[in-house]
Coordinates of C-alpha atoms and ligand atoms in Angstrom, one line a residue:
X365 CA -18.1 -74.7 19.7
X366 CA -20.9 -72.2 19.1
X367 CA -20.0 -68.5 18.3
X368 CA -21.4 -67.4 21.6
X369 CA -19.2 -69.9 23.4
X370 CA -16.2 -68.7 21.3
X371 CA -16.8 -65.2 22.4
X372 CA -17.0 -66.2 26.0
X373 CA -13.8 -68.2 25.8
X374 CA -12.0 -65.2 24.2
X375 CA -13.3 -62.8 26.9
X376 CA -12.3 -65.1 29.7
X377 CA -8.8 -65.4 28.2
X378 CA -8.6 -61.6 28.3
X379 CA -8.4 -61.7 32.1
X380 CA -4.9 -62.9 31.8
X381 CA -3.9 -59.9 29.6
X382 CA -2.6 -56.7 31.1
X383 CA -0.8 -54.1 29.1
X384 CA 1.9 -52.0 30.6
X385 CA 0.4 -48.9 32.3
X386 CA 1.9 -45.9 30.5
X387 CA 0.9 -42.3 30.6
X388 CA -0.4 -40.7 27.4
X389 CA 2.7 -39.7 25.3
X390 CA 3.0 -36.6 23.3
X391 CA -0.4 -36.4 21.6
X392 CA -0.8 -38.5 18.5
X393 CA -4.1 -40.0 17.5
X394 CA -5.4 -43.4 18.5
X395 CA -5.2 -45.6 15.4
X396 CA -7.6 -48.4 14.4
X397 CA -6.4 -50.2 11.3
X398 CA -8.9 -52.5 9.6
X399 CA -7.4 -54.8 7.0
X400 CA -9.7 -57.3 5.2
X401 CA -8.7 -60.4 3.4
X402 CA -9.3 -60.6 -0.4
X403 CA -11.9 -57.8 -0.4
X404 CA -12.1 -56.4 -3.9
X405 CA -12.0 -52.8 -5.2
X406 CA -15.7 -53.1 -6.2
X407 CA -17.0 -54.6 -3.0
X408 CA -18.2 -51.5 -1.1
X409 CA -21.1 -49.3 -1.8
X410 CA -18.9 -46.3 -1.8
X411 CA -16.7 -48.0 -4.5
X412 CA -19.7 -48.8 -6.7
X413 CA -21.0 -52.2 -5.4
X414 CA -24.7 -52.8 -6.1
X415 CA -24.9 -56.1 -4.2
X416 CA -22.9 -55.6 -1.0
X417 CA -24.7 -53.3 1.5
X418 CA -22.0 -51.3 3.4
X419 CA -23.8 -48.4 5.2
X420 CA -21.2 -48.0 7.9
X421 CA -18.2 -47.9 5.5
X422 CA -20.2 -45.6 3.2
X423 CA -20.7 -43.3 6.2
X424 CA -17.1 -43.6 7.1
X425 CA -16.1 -42.4 3.6
X426 CA -18.7 -39.6 3.8
X427 CA -17.1 -38.5 7.1
X428 CA -13.5 -38.9 5.9
X429 CA -11.5 -39.5 2.8
X430 CA -11.7 -42.1 0.1
X431 CA -8.6 -43.0 -2.1
X432 CA -9.3 -44.1 -5.6
X433 CA -5.8 -45.2 -6.5
X434 CA -4.5 -47.0 -3.4
X435 CA -2.2 -50.1 -3.7
X436 CA -1.0 -53.0 -1.8
X437 CA 2.6 -54.2 -2.2
X438 CA 1.7 -57.6 -3.4
X439 CA -1.5 -59.3 -4.7
X440 CA -1.3 -62.0 -2.0
X441 CA -1.7 -62.2 1.7
X442 CA 1.6 -62.6 3.7
X443 CA 3.6 -60.4 1.3
X444 CA 0.9 -57.7 1.5
X445 CA 0.8 -57.8 5.3
X446 CA 4.5 -57.6 5.7
X447 CA 4.5 -54.4 3.7
X448 CA 1.6 -52.9 5.6
X449 CA 3.3 -53.4 9.0
X450 CA 6.8 -52.4 8.0
X451 CA 6.3 -49.6 5.5
X452 CA 8.6 -51.4 3.1
X453 CA 8.0 -53.4 0.0
X454 CA 7.6 -57.1 0.8
X455 CA 10.4 -57.9 -1.5
X456 CA 12.7 -55.7 0.7
X457 CA 11.7 -57.5 3.9
X458 CA 11.9 -61.0 2.3
X459 CA 8.3 -62.1 2.6
X460 CA 6.8 -63.5 -0.6
X461 CA 3.5 -65.2 -1.3
X462 CA 1.3 -66.8 1.3
X463 CA 3.0 -68.6 4.2
X464 CA 1.5 -72.0 5.3
X465 CA 1.5 -74.2 8.3
X466 CA 4.7 -76.0 7.0
X467 CA 6.7 -72.8 6.7
X468 CA 9.3 -71.8 9.2
X469 CA 9.6 -68.3 7.8
X470 CA 8.1 -65.2 9.4
X471 CA 8.7 -61.5 9.6
X472 CA 12.2 -60.9 10.7
X473 CA 12.5 -59.6 14.3
X474 CA 15.0 -57.0 13.1
X475 CA 12.2 -55.2 11.2
X476 CA 10.3 -52.5 13.1
X477 CA 6.5 -52.9 12.9
X478 CA 3.9 -50.2 13.2
X479 CA 3.0 -51.8 16.6
X480 CA 6.6 -51.6 17.9
X481 CA 6.9 -48.0 16.7
X482 CA 3.7 -47.0 18.5
X483 CA 4.3 -49.0 21.6
X484 CA 7.6 -47.2 22.0
X485 CA 5.5 -44.0 22.1
X486 CA 3.4 -45.2 25.0
X487 CA 0.5 -46.7 22.9
X488 CA -1.4 -49.8 24.0
X489 CA -1.2 -52.2 21.1
X490 CA -3.6 -55.0 20.2
X491 CA -4.6 -57.1 17.3
X492 CA -7.4 -59.5 16.4
X493 CA -7.7 -61.5 13.2
X494 CA -5.4 -63.0 10.6
X495 CA -1.7 -62.5 11.2
X496 CA 0.0 -64.6 8.4
X497 CA 3.6 -63.4 9.1
X498 CA 4.8 -66.6 10.8
X499 CA 2.8 -69.0 12.9
X500 CA 5.5 -70.5 15.2
X501 CA 5.1 -69.2 18.8
X502 CA 8.1 -66.8 18.6
X503 CA 6.8 -65.3 15.3
X504 CA 3.3 -64.3 16.5
X505 CA 2.1 -60.7 16.9
X506 CA 3.0 -60.4 20.6
X507 CA 6.6 -60.8 19.6
X508 CA 6.3 -58.1 17.0
X509 CA 5.0 -55.2 19.1
X510 CA 1.4 -56.2 20.0
X511 CA 0.6 -56.4 23.7
X512 CA -2.2 -58.9 22.9
X513 CA -3.6 -61.0 20.1
X514 CA -6.6 -63.1 19.2
X515 CA -6.7 -64.7 15.8
X516 CA -5.8 -67.2 13.1
X517 CA -2.1 -67.5 12.4
X518 CA -2.6 -68.0 8.7
X519 CA -5.4 -68.3 6.1
X520 CA -8.7 -69.7 7.1
X521 CA -8.7 -72.2 4.2
X522 CA -5.5 -73.8 5.4
X523 CA -7.5 -76.5 7.2
X524 CA -8.7 -80.1 6.8
X525 CA -11.9 -78.8 5.2
X526 CA -10.1 -77.4 2.2
X527 CA -12.2 -78.2 -1.0
X528 CA -9.2 -79.4 -3.1
X529 CA -6.6 -80.6 -0.7
X530 CA -8.1 -81.5 2.7
X531 CA -5.2 -83.8 3.5
X532 CA -2.6 -81.0 3.1
X533 CA -3.4 -79.2 6.3
X534 CA -3.3 -79.9 10.0
X535 CA -6.2 -78.6 12.2
X536 CA -6.5 -74.8 12.2
X537 CA -5.8 -73.2 15.6
X538 CA -7.2 -70.1 17.1
X539 CA -4.5 -68.3 19.0
X540 CA -4.7 -66.1 22.1
X541 CA -1.4 -64.2 22.5
X542 CA 1.1 -67.1 21.8
X543 CA -0.9 -70.1 23.0
X544 CA -3.7 -72.2 21.4
X545 CA -7.2 -71.2 22.5
X546 CA -9.0 -73.6 20.2
X547 CA -6.9 -76.4 18.7
X548 CA -9.2 -77.4 15.9
X549 CA -11.4 -74.6 14.5
X550 CA -14.7 -75.9 13.2
X551 CA -17.1 -74.4 10.7
X552 CA -19.2 -73.3 13.6
X553 CA -16.2 -71.4 15.1
X554 CA -15.4 -69.8 11.8
X555 CA -18.9 -68.5 11.6
X556 CA -18.4 -66.6 14.8
X557 CA -14.9 -65.1 14.1
X558 CA -15.9 -61.9 12.4
X559 CA -18.0 -60.9 15.4
X560 CA -15.5 -62.2 17.9
X561 CA -12.7 -60.1 16.3
X562 CA -14.8 -57.0 16.3
X563 CA -15.9 -57.6 19.9
X564 CA -12.2 -57.8 20.8
X565 CA -11.5 -54.5 19.1
X566 CA -14.4 -52.9 21.0
X567 CA -13.4 -54.4 24.3
X568 CA -9.8 -53.3 23.8
X569 CA -10.8 -49.7 22.9
X570 CA -13.0 -49.5 26.1
X571 CA -10.2 -50.9 28.3
X572 CA -7.6 -48.5 26.8
X573 CA -9.7 -45.4 26.3
X574 CA -7.7 -43.3 28.7
X575 CA -4.4 -43.8 26.9
X576 CA -3.2 -43.8 23.3
X577 CA -4.0 -47.0 21.6
X578 CA -3.4 -48.8 18.3
X579 CA -5.7 -51.7 17.3
X580 CA -5.1 -53.8 14.2
X581 CA -8.4 -55.5 13.2
X582 CA -7.7 -58.0 10.5
X583 CA -10.9 -60.0 9.7
X584 CA -10.1 -63.3 8.0
X585 CA -13.1 -62.6 5.8
X586 CA -14.0 -62.4 2.9
X587 CA -11.3 -64.9 2.2
X588 CA -12.8 -68.3 1.3
X589 CA -14.2 -70.4 2.9
X590 CA -16.9 -67.8 3.5
X591 CA -18.6 -67.7 6.9
X592 CA -21.2 -65.3 8.3
X593 CA -22.8 -65.6 11.7
X594 CA -26.4 -66.8 11.8
X595 CA -27.6 -63.3 12.2
X596 CA -26.1 -62.3 8.8
X597 CA -26.8 -65.5 6.8
X598 CA -29.2 -64.7 4.0
X599 CA -29.6 -61.1 5.2
X600 CA -28.7 -59.4 2.0
X601 CA -30.5 -61.6 -0.5
X602 CA -27.4 -61.4 -2.7
X603 CA -25.7 -64.5 -1.6
X604 CA -23.1 -65.5 1.0
X605 CA -20.4 -63.2 -0.2
X606 CA -22.6 -60.1 0.2
X607 CA -23.7 -61.5 3.6
X608 CA -20.1 -61.7 4.7
X609 CA -19.4 -58.1 3.6
X610 CA -22.5 -57.0 5.4
X611 CA -21.1 -58.5 8.6
X612 CA -17.7 -56.9 8.1
X613 CA -19.5 -53.6 7.6
X614 CA -21.3 -54.2 10.9
X615 CA -18.0 -54.7 12.6
X616 CA -16.8 -51.4 11.3
X617 CA -20.1 -49.9 12.7
X618 CA -19.4 -51.4 16.1
X619 CA -16.0 -49.8 16.2
X620 CA -17.2 -46.4 15.1
X621 CA -20.1 -46.5 17.5
X622 CA -17.7 -47.3 20.4
X623 CA -15.4 -44.4 19.5
X624 CA -18.4 -42.1 19.4
X625 CA -19.8 -43.3 22.7
X626 CA -16.4 -42.9 24.4
X627 CA -15.9 -39.4 23.0
X628 CA -12.8 -40.6 21.1
X629 CA -14.0 -39.6 17.5
X630 CA -11.7 -36.6 17.3
X631 CA -8.8 -38.4 18.8
X632 CA -8.9 -41.5 16.5
X633 CA -7.7 -42.2 13.0
X634 CA -9.6 -45.1 11.5
X635 CA -8.2 -46.7 8.3
X636 CA -10.0 -49.4 6.3
X637 CA -8.4 -51.3 3.4
X638 CA -7.8 -54.8 2.0
X639 CA -4.7 -57.0 1.5
X640 CA -5.3 -57.9 -2.2
X641 CA -8.0 -58.1 -4.8
X642 CA -10.7 -60.8 -5.2
X643 CA -10.0 -64.5 -5.6
X644 CA -11.8 -64.8 -8.9
X645 CA -11.5 -68.6 -9.3
X646 CA -14.1 -69.0 -6.6
X647 CA -16.8 -67.5 -8.7
X648 CA -19.9 -66.7 -6.6
X649 CA -17.7 -66.9 -3.5
X650 CA -15.3 -64.3 -4.8
X651 CA -15.6 -60.5 -4.6
X652 CA -15.5 -58.0 -7.4
X653 CA -12.7 -55.8 -8.7
X654 CA -15.3 -53.4 -10.1
X655 CA -14.0 -51.8 -13.3
X656 CA -10.5 -53.2 -12.8
X657 CA -8.9 -56.0 -14.7
X658 CA -8.3 -59.5 -13.2
X659 CA -7.9 -60.1 -9.4
X660 CA -5.8 -61.7 -6.6
X661 CA -2.5 -63.3 -7.7
X662 CA -1.9 -60.8 -10.6
X663 CA -0.3 -57.4 -10.9
X664 CA -3.2 -56.1 -13.0
X665 CA -5.1 -53.5 -11.1
X666 CA -7.7 -55.9 -9.9
X667 CA -5.1 -57.7 -7.9
X668 CA -3.2 -54.7 -6.4
X669 CA -5.6 -51.7 -6.2
X670 CA -7.9 -51.8 -3.1
X671 CA -10.4 -49.6 -1.3
X672 CA -8.9 -47.3 1.3
X673 CA -11.0 -45.1 3.5
X674 CA -9.6 -43.0 6.4
X675 CA -11.6 -41.1 9.0
X676 CA -10.5 -38.6 11.6
X677 CA -13.1 -36.0 12.3
X678 CA -11.6 -32.5 12.6
X679 CA -8.4 -33.5 10.8
X680 CA -9.6 -35.2 7.6
X681 CA -12.1 -33.2 5.5
X682 CA -15.4 -35.0 5.4
X683 CA -16.4 -36.5 2.0
X684 CA -13.1 -35.9 0.3
X685 CA -11.6 -38.0 -2.4
X686 CA -7.9 -38.4 -3.4
X687 CA -6.7 -39.7 -6.7
X688 CA -2.9 -39.6 -6.2
X689 CA -1.4 -43.1 -6.2
X690 CA -0.6 -44.1 -2.7
X691 CA -0.1 -47.4 -0.9
X692 CA -0.2 -49.5 2.3
X693 CA 3.5 -48.9 2.7
X694 CA 2.6 -45.2 3.4
X695 CA 0.6 -46.0 6.5
X696 CA 3.6 -46.6 8.8
X697 CA 5.4 -43.3 8.0
X698 CA 2.2 -41.4 8.0
X699 CA 1.2 -42.7 11.5
X700 CA 4.8 -42.3 12.7
X701 CA 4.7 -38.6 11.8
X702 CA 1.3 -38.1 13.6
X703 CA 2.6 -39.9 16.7
X704 CA 6.0 -38.0 16.6
X705 CA 7.7 -41.4 16.4
X706 CA 11.1 -41.9 14.7
X707 CA 11.1 -44.0 11.5
X708 CA 12.6 -47.4 11.6
X709 CA 16.4 -47.4 11.5
X710 CA 16.5 -49.0 8.1
X711 CA 15.3 -48.0 4.6
X712 CA 11.6 -48.2 4.0
X713 CA 9.7 -47.4 0.9
X714 CA 6.5 -45.6 2.2
X715 CA 6.0 -41.9 2.4
X716 CA 4.1 -39.7 4.8
X717 CA 0.7 -39.1 3.2
X718 CA -0.6 -36.9 6.0
X719 CA -0.9 -33.9 3.6
X720 CA -3.2 -36.0 1.3
X721 CA -5.3 -37.1 4.3
X722 CA -5.7 -33.5 5.6
X723 CA -6.6 -32.2 2.1
X724 CA -3.6 -29.9 1.9
X725 CA -4.0 -28.1 -1.4
X726 CA -0.3 -28.2 -1.9
X727 CA 0.0 -31.9 -1.3
X728 CA 2.2 -33.6 -3.8
X729 CA 1.9 -37.2 -5.1
X730 CA 3.9 -39.1 -2.6
X731 CA 5.6 -41.5 -5.1
X732 CA 7.5 -41.0 -8.3
X733 CA 6.6 -44.7 -9.0
X734 CA 5.1 -47.7 -7.2
X735 CA 6.7 -51.1 -7.9
X736 CA 4.9 -54.4 -8.0
X737 CA 6.8 -57.6 -7.3
X738 CA 5.2 -61.0 -7.4
X739 CA 6.1 -64.6 -7.5
X740 CA 9.8 -65.5 -6.9
X741 CA 11.0 -61.9 -7.0
X742 CA 9.6 -60.9 -10.4
X743 CA 9.2 -57.1 -11.0
X744 CA 6.0 -57.6 -13.0
X745 CA 4.7 -54.0 -13.2
X746 CA 5.1 -50.4 -12.0
X747 CA 2.9 -47.4 -11.9
X748 CA 4.1 -43.8 -12.3
X749 CA 1.5 -41.0 -12.6
X750 CA -1.1 -42.0 -15.1
X751 CA 1.0 -44.8 -16.6
X752 CA 1.2 -48.5 -15.8
X753 CA 3.9 -50.6 -17.4
X754 CA 3.8 -54.4 -17.3
X755 CA 7.0 -56.4 -18.0
X756 CA 6.8 -59.7 -19.9
X757 CA 5.7 -62.4 -17.6
X758 CA 3.0 -65.1 -17.2
X759 CA -0.1 -64.1 -15.2
X760 CA -3.3 -66.1 -14.7
X761 CA -6.9 -65.5 -15.8
X762 CA -10.4 -67.1 -15.4
X763 CA -11.5 -65.6 -18.7
X764 CA -12.9 -68.5 -20.8
X765 CA -12.6 -70.9 -17.9
X766 CA -15.5 -72.7 -16.1
X767 CA -16.1 -70.6 -13.0
X768 CA -16.1 -71.8 -9.4
X769 CA -19.3 -72.3 -7.5
X770 CA -20.5 -72.8 -3.9
X771 CA -17.0 -72.6 -2.4
X772 CA -15.3 -74.9 -4.9
X773 CA -12.8 -73.1 -7.1
X774 CA -12.5 -73.1 -10.9
X775 CA -9.1 -73.5 -12.5
X776 CA -7.1 -70.6 -13.8
X777 CA -5.3 -70.7 -17.1
X778 CA -1.9 -69.0 -17.8
X779 CA -2.1 -65.5 -19.3
X780 CA 1.0 -64.4 -21.2
X781 CA 1.7 -60.7 -20.6
X782 CA 4.0 -58.8 -22.9
X783 CA 5.6 -55.3 -22.5
X784 CA 2.3 -53.5 -22.0
X785 CA 1.7 -49.8 -21.3
X786 CA -1.7 -48.6 -20.1
X787 CA -3.0 -45.1 -19.4
X788 CA -4.9 -45.7 -16.2
X789 CA -6.6 -42.2 -16.3
X790 CA -8.2 -43.0 -19.7
X791 CA -8.3 -46.7 -19.4
X792 CA -8.8 -48.0 -15.9
X793 CA -9.5 -51.5 -17.2
X794 CA -6.1 -51.9 -18.8
X795 CA -7.6 -52.8 -22.2
X796 CA -5.5 -50.8 -24.7
X797 CA -1.7 -51.4 -24.8
X798 CA -0.1 -48.1 -25.8
X799 CA 3.6 -49.4 -25.6
X800 CA 4.1 -49.0 -29.4
X801 CA 2.6 -45.5 -29.4
X802 CA 4.7 -44.1 -26.5
X803 CA 8.2 -45.5 -26.7
X804 CA 9.4 -42.5 -24.8
X805 CA 7.2 -43.2 -21.8
X806 CA 8.3 -46.9 -21.9
X807 CA 11.9 -45.8 -21.8
X808 CA 11.3 -43.5 -18.8
X809 CA 9.5 -46.2 -16.9
X810 CA 12.2 -48.8 -17.8
X811 CA 14.8 -46.5 -16.2
X812 CA 12.8 -46.2 -13.0
X813 CA 12.5 -50.0 -13.0
X814 CA 16.2 -50.4 -13.4
X815 CA 16.8 -48.2 -10.4
X816 CA 14.6 -50.4 -8.3
X817 CA 16.1 -53.6 -9.7
X818 CA 19.5 -52.4 -8.5
X819 CA 18.0 -52.4 -5.0
X820 CA 15.6 -55.3 -4.9
X821 CA 16.6 -57.4 -8.0
X822 CA 14.3 -58.9 -10.5
X823 CA 14.2 -62.7 -11.2
X824 CA 12.6 -61.9 -14.6
X825 CA 16.0 -60.5 -15.5
X826 CA 18.0 -62.9 -13.3
X827 CA 19.2 -59.9 -11.4
X828 CA 20.1 -59.8 -7.7
X829 CA 19.3 -56.8 -5.6
X830 CA 21.7 -55.3 -3.0
X831 CA 19.1 -54.1 -0.5
X832 CA 17.0 -57.2 0.1
X833 CA 16.7 -58.1 3.8
X834 CA 16.1 -61.7 4.8
X835 CA 12.9 -63.0 6.3
X836 CA 13.1 -64.4 9.9
X837 CA 13.3 -68.2 10.3
X838 CA 11.9 -69.9 13.4
X839 CA 14.6 -71.6 15.5
X840 CA 12.5 -73.9 17.7
Ligands
MG1982 MG1 -5.6 -61.9 1.0

């Protein structure tokens, strides 16, 4: 199916969708949340990229706020997305790693998602793109608070064209709400998805312009395999990865132009971020972590620190920059406060960062510490203020390894990590281990880690937590 045919099919399917008509609730902003897949800290012009042209995102930053120290909960897809939508660490809501087509797990229906929270306030809620929180019909976005959905249920490389394990995966479906729109996504279809998802966002905004709305745009790019539409192939002269980023940037431009055209600029908070750092084993098909160490699948900064830009003219000071450590878990409580919505009826870990967004001079750093779990419940690292402490574990690296090329990955080698303390303000690249020089700091951070271990456990210490909630399991 050609990209144009794909867009036509998706638009025809829309005819069947009708959200509940609800009057505008107590004024909160519209929210557009754009969450990319595997986009690195160094992949945007406004974060230092010299190869990826991102004029729309650069303008969005110039008109809003850019966070320099913004974190995901986990350096991998499903776990990261569960935290984004629940405001809780992924370890708390029981979603680890990246779910695949054989999994029965998904986000538990007892969790309250950002979409559910806003729908209860009268918002129209829609999503396009990668879900990755359970692909069985009852686990899809329309059963977690979204009125409508178009997208891939899991990663775009979990398909029969996988470069290493083509026999491991069934055909990749494209889903509309909870039914299959295209049963076997082809490379041609993939090349049209970035535009199709952006078009859906634009169409949704137009259709819901008279009421409050929340749209979650989750491009499946720049996760490998990389696809750009014919209009963007070769456009940048810097290779396919840069072409893909240019098309994502154009998607952002479409959304921003639509908001402006409809007179919704001042009523809409737009947030842009990424689910984890670059997948470095893919070499020329991977992004860049910029000055940060390592990438996806590690708790070094390159895996967990991501770009974050927020724009809301009249509320967020134009061209501002924040350096306080904040995280995707903060988005739910922040938006909840703006929409006058009650928080979920269970513990979450995020904080309202509205004061940071608004440039309040009295704004305090929202977190005493941020905790980074990875693997089978390992508390691998934490950040508190300027300090980052890694606990002994095994990470992975491509340093010294033959790199991937043309969509085929290289092979990581294990990287032993000891008790390592870094001063991120002086050493953003985590190069000088100061643990021996600052035993007092190590002790303080260890105490913070122990408090979190009591809640969420730590398999590095064979410790169980008392506050871990189970993932959902499909019954069908
Ligand atoms: Mg990802």
